[in-house]
Amino acid sequence: MDAQGRGRAGGIDPADQWVFDPETGSYELRLDHAGEPVEASGNSPSATPSPAPRPAARQGAAAPRQKPKPGGGRSVPGQRGTGGGRRAGAAKAATGRRKPKPKKTTKKKALMWTGGTVGVLLVVTSVGGYLLYQHFNNNIDKIDVGINNDAVTKGPVNILVIGTDKRSGDGNTGYGDDGSVGHADTTLLFHVSEDRTNATALSIPRDMITDIPDCPTKKGGTTRTIRGSKGVRFNESLGQEERDPGCTWRTVEQLTGLKVTHFMMADFNAVKKLSSAVGGVEVCLGKDINDPKSHLKLSKGRHEIQGEDALAFVRTRHSVGFESDLDRIKLQQQFLSSMIRKMKSGDTLSNPKKLYNLADAATQSLTVDTGIGSVSKLTALAKELSKVNLKNITFATVPVDDNPAEGKNHKTVVLNKAKAEPLFAMVRQDVSLTEVKEKEKKAQEEADAKQAALLQGPKAEPATVRVKVFNGSGRVGAAGETVSWMQNSKGMVRTSNGGNATGGKKDKTLLEFAPNQADQARRLAEAMGLPADALKQTEGTAAPTAEMTLTLGADFKGAGTPVAAPDKAPEGIQKIEADDDNICAK
């Protein structure tokens, strides 16, 4: 099928550019303007290829050159009917003329169709997937937020996905409030564990009252600090007072205690383009919906939606639940879970045209930080994140309560600290909200069992516990506070204050002890709620009056507050597992 002169916006359709190379006997995909082919592995592409070139009309005659058709179509050198490049060379070879010079292999670019290039999902309302080609590098917009992390890190990864409700630009007008700069209408923190076995996506309600910190913001080559605000809606962390995504980044870090690695931001148009690129996203409704505000009109049951219907689905809230933003988040989580399933399905991965359309839609809709501001960096990150099994991805909503300051007329919510802090602690310490396959965790479980054994056994009497406490938490006076609590509340009278830890702030609390101090260590671990990995048994035997060493880390939240994360999520938090396709909105 000839791709020339198709009149497609932005040029030809690369999915139709498979051409047969008579020299190699395989098909090649030509994307660039110079006619340079991109090699494909195997002898046939996944999509229907262009047929082999027709022989020339007469010996030695070049194929006639086609004129570009009106409407924006363009000629691609080296394609059938262009009269030059490899096609003409093939015709000459067929009639005994000299063979064309072989292409330089250093210029050939490998095209990867595997799932390793399908990565983090994004939405306005949150997540879609993408296969990234170098061809799309210029599509990507980036913002320098003053933090430039490497694309891939060895530790946990925290991707801040922001869906902005801006009403300007392609595909974003006609939804009311035209010209709005856009706020953090939908925000999701996508946490991937250090071992890449599980992921948790935390949805942060836009109407949650919180504090926004001071934000250094770059604009026009200069940096100015936008003063923070106290007791305002979370969505004001973007757009308001010209705040950029770096302000949302810093607000999320302050709220959750998690270090954000990168951000991705998308708008209304992203939902429409991404849902269409994958051929529709399946959703389920427990009742008929006719919402004149979002323009969503769907009957009870299952539907495949895309484009305007997809955007209406993730925006609607007046026809579900209590018509709140929290009810809308449930719809968004259902949509995003389904989008992930569709993107990782064979139907998408084996279809070059769908993959191209998906990549084109994603990169055109995507704004990122400078740390992932190129296709190569985004691809590296995508490969890393694609290691997570779909069954081990969970969507959860940050626990909130109605704002008590508003009486019965509730328009905003406040953080439920009693439930939120344990949830944040679980995410910070890579505790999965879903069960991870045994085979993926076997090696880790063996190591954990050995470490956990340190907590098993007899415990010393509190009065015999000897420990020196050092402060590496970053909190002023933490060591003294802990020693006082131990002595007065726990009866550990033989404790002492060692002052600040050598080397400054530590990430995690650590208790070091000799084998003959194990019973003291177990007593102290029980009192402080230390996790097994906070215990380090040294070699050798300690003197009878020797002190253990306790170094408080950034995970220490205060005397009497357990350092260890809970082993299960708090009761009543809203969560959805990504592989659950039996969810219907009501």
XYZ file of C-alpha atoms in Angstrom, residues 12-585:
574
model
C 2.665 9.867 6.056
C 1.577 6.909 8.146
C 4.700 4.874 9.040
C 2.563 1.803 9.684
C 2.031 1.673 5.908
C 5.718 2.142 5.042
C 6.904 -1.463 5.153
C 8.872 -2.098 1.932
C 10.531 -5.227 0.570
C 14.330 -5.219 0.208
C 15.331 -7.636 -2.597
C 18.939 -7.710 -1.343
C 18.097 -9.085 2.108
C 14.795 -10.801 1.391
C 13.201 -9.029 4.359
C 10.848 -6.133 4.961
C 12.025 -2.754 6.261
C 10.242 0.207 7.829
C 11.311 3.602 6.465
C 10.549 6.510 8.767
C 13.127 9.243 8.253
C 13.191 11.919 5.619
C 16.324 10.618 3.961
C 14.775 7.292 3.055
C 17.059 5.426 5.464
C 15.410 2.097 6.297
C 14.883 0.777 9.780
C 15.643 -2.918 9.960
C 12.983 -5.304 11.162
C 13.838 -8.654 12.645
C 12.523 -11.630 10.695
C 11.321 -11.774 7.138
C 7.958 -10.126 7.580
C 6.551 -7.296 9.650
C 3.706 -7.541 12.085
C 1.475 -5.351 9.988
C 0.484 -5.874 6.358
C 3.539 -4.741 4.362
C 3.789 -2.874 1.117
C 4.096 -5.362 -1.721
C 7.424 -5.961 -3.448
C 8.283 -3.290 -6.030
C 7.065 -3.803 -9.553
C 9.758 -4.203 -12.203
C 10.575 -1.182 -14.362
C 8.537 -0.760 -17.555
C 11.637 -1.198 -19.718
C 15.275 -2.111 -19.162
C 17.251 0.662 -17.546
C 14.273 2.969 -17.243
C 13.654 4.668 -13.930
C 10.190 4.486 -12.441
C 8.170 7.646 -13.098
C 8.209 10.186 -10.268
C 4.812 10.872 -8.745
C 3.787 14.415 -7.970
C 2.718 15.134 -4.424
C -1.031 15.154 -3.975
C -2.671 18.282 -2.643
C -3.667 18.328 0.996
C -0.351 18.115 2.798
C 0.973 14.769 1.535
C 4.724 14.625 1.083
C 7.139 12.485 -0.911
C 9.441 10.175 0.995
C 12.763 9.463 -0.772
C 13.351 5.793 -1.383
C 9.645 4.868 -1.438
C 7.919 3.123 -4.333
C 7.275 5.471 -7.224
C 9.782 8.128 -6.202
C 12.212 7.137 -8.962
C 15.380 6.842 -6.867
C 17.070 5.262 -3.863
C 16.912 1.543 -3.251
C 13.935 1.014 -5.586
C 15.790 2.235 -8.664
C 18.858 0.270 -7.568
C 16.769 -2.891 -7.320
C 15.431 -2.356 -10.851
C 18.963 -1.953 -12.236
C 20.140 -5.081 -10.453
C 17.277 -7.048 -11.977
C 18.423 -6.081 -15.530
C 22.123 -6.785 -15.039
C 23.256 -3.283 -14.121
C 25.656 -2.771 -11.232
C 24.336 -3.321 -7.725
C 23.796 -0.339 -5.442
C 26.338 0.277 -2.708
C 25.358 -1.364 0.552
C 23.992 0.914 3.255
C 26.303 1.720 6.127
C 25.256 -0.412 9.041
C 26.256 2.326 11.491
C 23.326 4.368 10.252
C 20.700 1.679 10.697
C 18.402 2.012 13.664
C 16.834 -1.016 15.347
C 13.087 -0.821 15.783
C 11.858 -2.476 18.994
C 8.302 -3.758 19.134
C 8.623 -5.565 22.465
C 6.856 -4.775 25.719
C 10.081 -3.346 27.136
C 9.286 -0.105 25.353
C 5.776 0.075 26.728
C 6.012 1.967 29.984
C 4.527 4.427 32.385
C 0.998 5.421 31.683
C -0.310 8.884 31.686
C -3.546 10.690 31.612
C -5.227 13.884 32.263
C -6.849 11.883 34.514
C -3.984 9.863 34.414
C -2.420 6.983 32.694
C -1.849 5.855 29.097
C 1.069 3.978 27.673
C 3.542 4.665 24.944
C 6.078 3.135 22.659
C 8.724 5.749 22.024
C 10.659 6.182 18.828
C 13.493 8.587 18.215
C 11.197 9.877 15.485
C 9.045 11.493 18.201
C 11.821 13.314 20.045
C 10.666 16.737 18.920
C 7.124 16.032 20.118
C 8.162 16.093 23.765
C 7.802 19.253 25.815
C 9.904 19.587 28.951
C 10.030 21.954 31.922
C 13.070 22.617 34.079
C 11.798 22.457 37.668
C 15.253 22.796 39.196
C 15.581 19.057 39.882
C 17.393 16.944 37.311
C 17.388 13.268 38.338
C 18.785 10.479 36.176
C 16.207 8.793 33.961
C 16.697 5.449 35.714
C 17.743 4.939 39.323
C 18.632 1.754 41.214
C 16.233 2.426 44.059
C 12.456 2.926 44.128
C 10.939 5.097 41.403
C 8.206 7.652 42.067
C 6.593 9.139 38.957
C 4.286 12.092 39.546
C 1.539 11.993 36.900
C -0.405 15.250 36.646
C -3.602 15.705 34.683
C -4.173 19.395 34.116
C -7.564 20.931 33.356
C -6.189 23.744 31.200
C -8.653 25.075 28.646
C -6.238 26.245 25.990
C -4.393 24.515 23.173
C -5.345 21.762 20.760
C -8.329 19.704 21.921
C -8.747 21.468 25.268
C -11.342 24.143 24.508
C -15.119 23.964 24.652
C -15.350 22.551 28.177
C -16.095 25.793 29.997
C -13.676 28.235 31.628
C -11.866 28.691 28.286
C -8.370 30.105 28.627
C -7.756 28.662 32.100
C -4.038 28.000 32.693
C -4.891 24.678 34.289
C -4.488 23.287 37.788
C -3.555 19.876 39.224
C -6.999 18.506 38.457
C -5.929 14.871 38.725
C -2.718 13.850 40.466
C -1.334 10.373 40.825
C 1.959 9.272 42.400
C 3.093 6.061 40.700
C 5.490 4.244 43.053
C 7.523 1.304 41.744
C 9.361 -0.825 44.299
C 13.129 -1.098 44.315
C 13.001 -4.736 43.163
C 10.433 -3.838 40.448
C 8.017 -6.548 41.595
C 5.112 -4.247 42.491
C 3.723 -0.760 42.057
C 1.267 1.440 43.941
C -0.489 4.398 42.354
C -1.720 6.924 44.930
C -4.510 9.248 43.783
C -4.421 12.596 45.580
C -7.807 14.382 45.786
C -7.700 17.785 44.132
C -9.929 19.387 46.805
C -7.827 18.252 49.751
C -6.767 21.114 52.017
C -2.998 21.159 52.430
C 0.037 23.437 52.632
C 1.998 24.338 49.497
C 5.708 25.058 50.125
C 7.798 27.836 48.587
C 8.625 26.925 44.981
C 11.637 28.130 42.980
C 10.315 28.569 39.430
C 12.245 29.199 36.222
C 10.783 31.485 33.588
C 12.447 33.485 30.833
C 15.927 32.497 31.943
C 15.483 33.704 35.506
C 14.475 31.917 38.685
C 12.086 33.388 41.221
C 10.576 31.860 44.326
C 6.788 31.714 44.515
C 5.723 31.953 48.120
C 3.861 29.002 49.557
C 0.298 28.944 50.819
C -1.217 27.351 53.901
C -4.622 25.702 54.127
C -5.492 25.750 50.404
C -6.772 23.208 47.901
C -4.123 20.783 46.622
C -4.950 21.609 42.991
C -3.610 25.145 43.524
C -0.091 23.669 43.562
C -0.169 24.068 39.760
C -1.193 27.106 37.721
C -2.140 29.358 40.641
C 0.350 32.242 41.046
C 2.153 30.858 37.943
C 3.226 27.728 39.799
C 4.803 25.063 37.587
C 4.803 21.252 38.049
C 7.799 21.632 40.356
C 5.437 23.115 42.958
C 3.151 20.083 42.750
C 6.284 17.916 42.963
C 7.411 19.600 46.193
C 3.886 19.577 47.650
C 3.579 15.812 47.120
C 6.980 15.193 48.702
C 5.982 17.257 51.731
C 2.652 15.438 51.997
C 3.811 11.824 51.573
C 7.451 11.779 52.654
C 8.299 10.124 49.308
C 10.993 11.552 47.032
C 9.598 12.202 43.556
C 11.868 10.943 40.769
C 10.183 12.444 37.683
C 6.931 14.077 36.596
C 4.721 13.639 33.540
C 1.907 16.053 32.758
C -0.923 15.670 30.256
C -4.113 17.538 29.358
C -7.687 16.789 28.231
C -6.534 16.059 24.699
C -4.238 13.284 25.957
C -7.192 11.209 27.176
C -8.954 11.520 23.844
C -5.865 10.696 21.800
C -4.561 7.835 23.928
C -7.925 6.089 24.285
C -8.415 6.293 20.521
C -4.858 5.134 19.799
C -5.409 1.816 21.613
C -8.742 1.293 19.889
C -10.940 2.031 22.885
C -10.916 1.315 26.626
C -13.466 -0.999 28.244
C -15.424 0.408 31.204
C -18.410 -0.847 33.161
C -21.376 1.018 34.636
C -23.754 -0.324 37.253
C -26.511 2.050 36.105
C -27.482 4.326 33.217
C -25.654 7.669 33.209
C -26.772 10.863 31.510
C -24.624 13.721 32.794
C -25.266 17.009 30.925
C -22.228 18.635 32.570
C -19.629 16.150 31.353
C -21.772 15.104 28.338
C -21.455 11.439 29.286
C -24.430 9.370 28.142
C -23.971 5.617 28.558
C -26.317 2.785 29.450
C -25.780 0.262 32.229
C -23.224 -2.426 31.377
C -19.897 -2.656 29.544
C -18.727 -0.263 26.857
C -15.562 0.407 24.870
C -15.046 4.151 24.863
C -12.583 6.487 23.213
C -12.167 10.132 22.247
C -14.790 12.497 23.650
C -16.634 9.662 25.424
C -13.445 8.647 27.242
C -12.833 12.213 28.384
C -16.452 12.537 29.521
C -16.138 9.295 31.509
C -13.090 10.398 33.487
C -14.556 13.884 34.063
C -18.056 12.915 35.195
C -18.995 12.985 38.866
C -22.559 14.344 39.078
C -24.155 11.018 38.124
C -22.196 8.619 40.345
C -21.968 8.045 44.082
C -22.267 11.230 46.105
C -21.259 13.415 43.130
C -17.885 14.136 44.710
C -14.337 14.251 43.400
C -13.684 11.031 45.356
C -16.372 9.255 43.314
C -14.808 10.579 40.141
C -11.425 9.192 41.258
C -13.020 5.719 41.393
C -14.068 6.094 37.751
C -10.594 7.280 36.817
C -8.948 4.333 38.557
C -11.269 1.921 36.716
C -10.435 3.637 33.415
C -6.694 3.633 34.044
C -6.624 -0.013 35.113
C -8.443 -0.938 31.925
C -6.126 1.262 29.862
C -3.085 -0.544 31.292
C -4.599 -3.938 30.484
C -5.355 -2.829 26.923
C -1.884 -1.409 26.385
C -0.125 -4.547 27.634
C -2.372 -6.850 25.596
C -1.125 -8.716 22.561
C -3.679 -6.861 20.462
C -1.718 -3.650 21.028
C 1.841 -4.974 21.229
C 1.575 -6.947 17.979
C 0.042 -4.114 15.972
C 2.660 -1.695 14.575
C 0.053 0.838 13.517
C -1.485 0.951 17.009
C 1.961 1.268 18.573
C 2.864 4.125 16.266
C -0.410 5.936 16.935
C 0.047 5.396 20.660
C 3.574 6.781 20.599
C 2.497 9.743 18.497
C -0.434 10.548 20.800
C 1.630 10.183 23.971
C 4.612 12.268 22.911
C 2.421 15.027 21.502
C 0.436 15.164 24.760
C 3.363 14.789 27.140
C 5.246 17.367 29.216
C 8.061 16.019 31.400
C 10.994 17.120 33.555
C 14.444 17.574 32.007
C 15.669 14.297 33.503
C 13.493 12.360 31.021
C 13.200 15.028 28.351
C 14.182 12.850 25.383
C 12.965 9.681 23.722
C 16.066 7.724 24.731
C 15.631 8.658 28.394
C 11.895 7.982 28.348
C 12.499 4.631 26.669
C 15.060 3.660 29.319
C 12.571 4.556 32.045
C 9.749 2.726 30.259
C 11.801 -0.465 30.009
C 12.530 -0.305 33.723
C 8.922 0.268 34.736
C 7.545 -2.368 32.367
C 9.150 -5.057 34.560
C 6.226 -4.759 36.987
C 3.622 -7.494 36.578
C 0.125 -6.150 35.891
C -1.241 -8.233 38.778
C 0.982 -6.368 41.208
C -0.170 -2.825 40.369
C -2.675 -1.305 42.799
C -4.482 2.031 42.651
C -5.284 3.572 46.030
C -6.753 6.908 47.114
C -5.083 8.981 49.802
C -7.456 8.717 52.834
C -9.393 11.921 53.539
C -12.373 13.144 55.581
C -14.916 15.884 54.950
C -13.552 19.241 56.050
C -15.019 19.818 59.536
C -14.561 23.576 59.141
C -17.305 23.648 56.484
C -20.151 22.276 58.591
C -22.701 20.403 56.483
C -21.845 22.146 53.220
C -18.777 20.081 52.293
C -16.747 21.292 49.331
C -13.267 20.272 50.453
C -11.628 17.409 52.346
C -8.768 17.078 54.823
C -6.137 14.384 55.228
C -7.066 11.479 57.515
C -3.665 11.224 59.184
C -4.515 8.074 61.151
C -4.988 6.129 57.904
C -2.749 8.123 55.568
C 0.490 7.834 57.526
C 0.453 4.006 57.667
C -0.355 3.950 53.940
C 2.500 6.342 53.139
C 4.824 4.276 55.357
C 3.931 1.129 53.412
C 4.728 2.816 50.109
C 7.949 4.340 51.448
C 9.120 0.920 52.579
C 8.046 -0.924 49.398
C 5.280 -2.926 51.071
C 2.999 -4.034 48.244
C -0.759 -3.566 48.487
C -1.170 -6.731 46.427
C 0.277 -10.206 46.736
C 3.409 -10.653 44.671
C 4.039 -13.996 42.994
C 6.013 -16.458 45.116
C 8.610 -17.102 42.452
C 9.338 -13.390 42.131
C 9.791 -12.990 45.856
C 11.446 -16.292 46.802
C 15.000 -15.014 47.074
C 13.895 -11.893 48.910
C 11.727 -13.888 51.289
C 14.639 -16.126 52.215
C 16.737 -13.096 53.081
C 13.836 -11.561 54.990
C 13.315 -14.764 56.965
C 16.938 -14.813 58.022
C 16.727 -11.179 59.087
C 13.370 -11.664 60.817
C 14.874 -14.453 62.884
C 16.793 -11.770 64.764
C 13.481 -10.701 66.324
C 12.664 -14.222 67.513
C 13.747 -15.346 70.955
C 13.876 -14.182 74.580
C 13.778 -10.485 75.440
C 15.835 -8.842 78.165
C 14.271 -6.959 81.040
C 13.914 -3.242 80.177
C 16.209 -2.193 83.035
C 19.075 -4.244 81.572
C 18.919 -2.689 78.092
C 22.019 -0.609 77.373
C 21.971 1.554 74.253
C 23.433 4.837 73.063
C 21.114 6.820 70.773
C 22.438 8.934 67.897
C 20.367 11.403 65.890
C 20.493 10.924 62.111
C 16.833 11.734 61.563
C 17.239 15.359 60.587
C 14.913 16.362 63.435
C 16.464 18.566 66.107
C 16.486 16.922 69.552
C 15.268 13.505 68.368
C 17.951 11.564 70.278
C 17.225 13.336 73.563
C 13.485 12.912 73.074
C 13.939 9.181 72.496
C 16.213 8.655 75.503
C 13.750 10.478 77.764
C 10.875 8.341 76.419
C 12.849 5.125 76.927
C 13.764 5.965 80.500
C 10.431 7.400 81.658
C 7.921 5.340 79.673
C 9.692 2.061 78.984
C 11.886 1.594 82.062
C 15.106 1.470 80.026
C 17.128 3.470 82.531
C 20.561 2.500 81.118
C 20.195 4.497 77.900
C 22.255 7.507 76.855
C 22.301 10.315 74.304
C 25.112 10.108 71.741
C 24.247 13.372 69.985
C 24.273 13.777 66.221
C 25.201 10.807 64.049
C 28.485 10.848 62.162
C 27.970 11.713 58.506
C 24.728 13.613 58.962
C 21.212 12.508 58.037
C 20.470 8.786 57.557
C 17.669 7.310 55.472
C 16.747 4.495 57.850
C 16.951 3.757 61.569
C 19.597 1.154 62.471
C 20.239 -0.803 65.682
C 23.687 -2.445 65.892
C 24.395 -5.104 68.525
C 26.616 -8.098 69.290
C 25.241 -11.678 69.424
C 25.293 -11.680 73.219
C 23.152 -8.508 73.190
C 20.406 -10.046 71.026
C 17.915 -10.274 73.897
C 18.397 -6.539 74.599
C 17.985 -5.775 70.887
C 14.708 -7.678 70.733
C 13.335 -5.780 73.737
C 14.289 -2.436 72.192
C 12.935 -3.433 68.765
C 9.604 -4.360 70.344
C 9.368 -1.054 72.203
C 10.221 1.083 69.175
C 8.412 -0.973 66.544
C 11.612 -1.557 64.573
C 11.385 -3.647 61.390
C 13.652 -6.647 61.008
C 15.852 -4.874 58.473
C 16.633 -2.189 61.062
C 18.640 -4.742 63.075
C 22.298 -5.423 62.321
C 24.083 -8.105 64.297
C 27.850 -7.606 64.428
C 30.546 -10.199 65.011
C 32.334 -10.844 68.269
C 31.205 -10.639 71.863
C 30.375 -7.366 73.620
C 31.603 -6.547 77.130
C 28.968 -6.914 79.903
C 28.518 -3.149 80.210
C 28.886 -2.328 76.496
C 26.130 -0.302 74.870
C 24.319 -1.123 71.684
C 24.166 1.647 69.062
C 20.839 3.032 67.842
C 21.004 5.554 64.999
C 17.703 7.270 64.234
C 16.978 7.766 60.531
C 14.564 9.785 58.431
C 11.936 7.062 58.962
C 11.816 7.956 62.687
C 8.638 9.993 63.236
C 8.793 10.480 66.978
C 9.230 8.642 70.259
C 6.412 6.145 70.678
C 5.566 6.023 66.964
C 6.494 2.639 65.417
C 9.267 2.870 62.853
C 8.107 -0.241 60.971
C 5.362 0.029 58.365
C 2.207 -2.041 58.970
C 2.025 -5.373 57.145
C -1.427 -4.610 55.739
C -3.282 -1.528 54.530
C -5.525 0.378 56.960
C -9.171 -0.691 56.963
C -11.492 1.275 54.721
C -9.054 2.870 52.275
C -10.225 3.042 48.684
C -8.120 0.862 46.367
C -8.414 -0.900 43.002
C -6.143 -3.604 41.592
C -5.066 -3.015 38.000
C -5.912 -6.531 36.791
C -9.465 -6.492 38.192
C -11.837 -6.203 35.216
C -15.006 -6.851 37.220
C -15.518 -3.298 38.481
C -18.669 -1.370 37.566
C -19.216 2.246 38.604
